[in-house]
Amino acid sequence: MKRTKLLIPGPVELDSEVLLAMARPMMGHRTPDFEEVLEECWRLLREVYQTRNEVAIITGSGTSAMEAAVASVIKEGDEVVSITGGKFGERLAEIASAFGAEVKRVDVEWGSTFAVEQVESAIAESNAVAITLTHNETSTGVLHDARAVGKLAREYDILFIADCITSVGGDDVRTDEWGIDLCITGSQKCLAAPPGLGFVAVSERAWEVITNNTRRRAYYLDLARYRKALARGTTPFTPSVTLIYGLRAALKKIEEEGLKARIERHRRLAKATREAARAMNLELFAEQHCASNTVTAIKIPPHLSDDDVRGVLKREYGILVAGGQAQLKGKIFRIGHMGNVTFADLVQVLSALELVLKKAGHQLEPGKGVAAAEKVFSG
Amino acid sequence: MKRTKLLIPGPVELDSEVLLAMARPMMGHRTPDFEEVLEECWRLLREVYQTRNEVAIITGSGTSAMEAAVASVIKEGDEVVSITGGKFGERLAEIASAFGAEVKRVDVEWGSTFAVEQVESAIAESNAVAITLTHNETSTGVLHDARAVGKLAREYDILFIADCITSVGGDDVRTDEWGIDLCITGSQKCLAAPPGLGFVAVSERAWEVITNNTRRRAYYLDLARYRKALARGTTPFTPSVTLIYGLRAALKKIEEEGLKARIERHRRLAKATREAARAMNLELFAEQHCASNTVTAIKIPPHLSDDDVRGVLKREYGILVAGGQAQLKGKIFRIGHMGNVTFADLVQVLSALELVLKKAGHQLEPGKGVAAAEKVFSG
C-alpha cells in the first residue's frame, strides 16, 4: 500500500519512537511497572495542560472524554449554555441534550467567533450550571477565546467545560489560569500520540459537583470512578497499555521540544499557511482575528470541486488533507498543521496545492504561495 | 525493565506480528485504505462470534462495550434481570442501575452457576425487557450456560445481553444459534489483540429496540450511531487506527489456527491446569461442572498468603498470575490460559508454582502437577 502523507487535523503522523514504543511487549496493567508509566504520563500531561489538576486518562476517542465530562457533571433537567459555531461545538451541545440537559445555545456563525456580551447575557438569563465551548473548532478553523468564557464562568459561578481537543499541546491552553473546570483533549491531535485516548483535567470544584451528582448516567465514562482510581495511581478499567506506551513516548517528545517552542511552531505554521493561501488567490474560511493555529480552513474556489483539490492532491501527490464537514462539505478543505508537522512538511502540501490548483484552472502565480510561506519562516 | 511472563486473564501477551503491526505509520481514518482494514476486521470478527450480525467496534475497554450494549437498549424505569455470581456479572447489573433500570438480580453463589428454573421464575415474575449474563465469569473462573439463558430470552421475548469478554475467541460462543442479542467482547482477552477495543454483535431485534429507544442516555456509547456508520463501512468516531492494525493481525492469527482448534487448545489448557492443581493438593475455586476454559481460579492454601504464592512467583520466576477480586482478594489466585498461551507457557507457571508452594511449606510431591498436565496433553 502506498504511503500517504497526512496533513489532516488528526490522526496525525507519529514519530518513529512513538510507533516503536507500541511494539513493546504487553505489561500487566495492575503492576508497579505499569503504574510508573502512568505516573510519567500524568506528570507530562499536567505540563501541556498547564494545570495542577488531576487528569483522567480514558481509553476512547476524544468524544468519549467529551461525554465523560458532560455526563459526570450534568443530571436530567440541568440547564447548560453551549457556544456552538461548528461541528464540535454542536457536539458538546448534543451530548448535553442526550444526557437530559436543557441546552441554551449561543449560536455563532461558522467561521466566526462569539461576542462576550452575547455569552454573558445567555448565562445571565438562564439558570445554567455549566457552559460548554470548543476552544479550537476543528471544523471551521476558528480559535475561540476560552479565557473570556472562563472569566464569565467564575463570575457567575458555573462550571466551564472546554473541548480543547485540537489545542492542548499545539496552542496555549492555560487550564488553571483561565479557570477551565473540565478541560478535554484527545491523543491523536496536537499531542502527536496514537488515536484512542481521551483526557479530562478536572478542577476541584468540578470534582465536588461530580461527587454530589448522584443522578449521573454513566459508568465507564463516570469521572468519579477515575478519581477513585487516580488516588490509587491507576485507571478504573483496563487501559490500552499499548496506547499508553505510545502516549508516554509522544509526551516525552513534547517535553524535549518545550511547550513554548512547540506553540510557537504551530503559530508560524498557521501563519505561513494563511499567507500562502492568500498568495494563491484562495479565500480563508475563518475570520483572520480568530484563525486557528492548528488547522486552517480554506474555501474551495468557485467552479472547482472537492475532488479537483483533495482528490487530485491524494491521487497524484499522495497527500491527504481534510474536507469540509456537515454543511461545509464540498465547500472548504482543511490543512492540519498540528503535532509533528514541520515547515518542510507544510511546503510539500503548499507546492502540490499550487500544481493542483493550476491544473484545475485556478488563477495563480506558481511559487508565490510557497514564497509567502518561506517569508513567514525566514522573518 | 525485566520482562514478565503474563498468565493473567488479560491483557494477554501479543504475537510479534501483532506488536509490529502497531508500529505501522498512521492512516487517515476516513479513507478507502482504512475502510479495507475495517472490513477485514468485521469479516473475521463475525467468524469468531459465529454470527451474521453486525459488530460494532468501539474504541474503549471491554466495559465501554458493556455500557454501550446496556445504555443503548435500556431507558429509565425499564426492568432488567441480571444474573450475577461474580464481579463482572455484578458490573452488568451496576451499569443497568446507573442508567436507571430497575434491576432484579438472580444471585448466584460465587464459584457456582445458576439453576435454569431460578432464572426462569425471575423473568416470569418481572416485566423485564432484557436479561444480562456474564458468560465466562473471569473473577471466579466459572463458565455459565449462555445457551440456556438465550432459550429463555426467546421464550419470554426479551433481549439477551451477554458479556462474552473472556469467551469469544477462546471458547464456543454461538451468538446466533444461542440467540444472544447483544454479544459483548473485548480485544485483550482470548482474541490476543491489544487492550483498548470493545465489540458488540447486535441482532436485528436489538437494533429495533435501539432505534425505538428515544430516551437512551448515550452519545459516544450510543449503538445507533455505530449502526449508521456501519452502513457506510466506517466508525462513528475516530477509531484507534493503531489498535485496529493490531486487531486485524490478531484476527488473522485466529483464522490461521482455526476457531475449532483454538477452542480445543483452550479446553485442554484448562483441563491440564485443573488436573495439575489437584495433583499439587490445591483446591479449585469453581465447581468442576461449570469450570471456565479460559481462566482457572485456585484457592490459596490455608496458612499461605497471596504474597507467598503470587508475590514469589513474580519476584523469583518473573511470572504474573492474577489475584482474587472483591471479596476473593487474598483467597484465590487465577491463571489465565487464554489467547496465545501454549502448553509450554503453561508448564512454566505450573513448574514454578510447585517450587513456590514447596518453599512456602505446602505439602506436595514435586513434578506431580506438571506430570498431570502432561498427561492431559499426551492423552
mmCIF file of C-alpha atoms in Angstrom, chain A residues 22 31-32 34 38 40 57 67 123 141 143 201 223 242 248 255 263-264 270 277 281 306 314 343 357 362 376:
data_model
loop_
_atom_site.group_PDB
_atom_site.id
_atom_site.type_symbol
_atom_site.label_atom_id
_atom_site.label_comp_id
_atom_site.label_asym_id
_atom_site.label_seq_id
_atom_site.Cartn_x
_atom_site.Cartn_y
_atom_site.Cartn_z
ATOM 1 C CA MET A 22 3.818 0.484 20.820
ATOM 2 C CA THR A 31 1.558 -3.671 38.382
ATOM 3 C CA PRO A 32 4.016 -1.145 39.820
ATOM 4 C CA PHE A 34 2.864 -0.007 34.606
ATOM 5 C CA LEU A 38 1.097 6.093 34.039
ATOM 6 C CA GLU A 40 5.041 9.777 33.949
ATOM 7 C CA ILE A 57 -6.973 9.155 31.119
ATOM 8 C CA GLU A 67 -19.124 12.529 27.105
ATOM 9 C CA ILE A 123 -25.690 32.939 31.157
ATOM 10 C CA GLY A 141 -10.531 26.525 11.749
ATOM 11 C CA LEU A 143 -9.906 29.602 17.759
ATOM 12 C CA ALA A 201 -8.322 17.673 33.512
ATOM 13 C CA LEU A 223 -15.339 10.508 36.170
ATOM 14 C CA THR A 242 -0.170 -0.175 24.090
ATOM 15 C CA ARG A 248 4.414 8.430 27.024
ATOM 16 C CA GLU A 255 8.975 17.856 26.745
ATOM 17 C CA ILE A 263 3.233 26.518 20.397
ATOM 18 C CA GLU A 264 5.401 29.000 18.505
ATOM 19 C CA ALA A 270 -0.615 28.544 10.712
ATOM 20 C CA ALA A 277 -3.312 30.582 0.710
ATOM 21 C CA ASN A 281 -5.721 33.631 -4.547
ATOM 22 C CA ASP A 306 -13.653 18.912 -3.656
ATOM 23 C CA LYS A 314 -4.293 12.482 -2.803
ATOM 24 C CA PHE A 343 7.943 23.659 7.772
ATOM 25 C CA LEU A 357 -4.970 24.371 -8.465
ATOM 26 C CA HIS A 362 -7.424 28.323 -10.844
ATOM 27 C CA VAL A 376 6.979 33.780 7.418
#
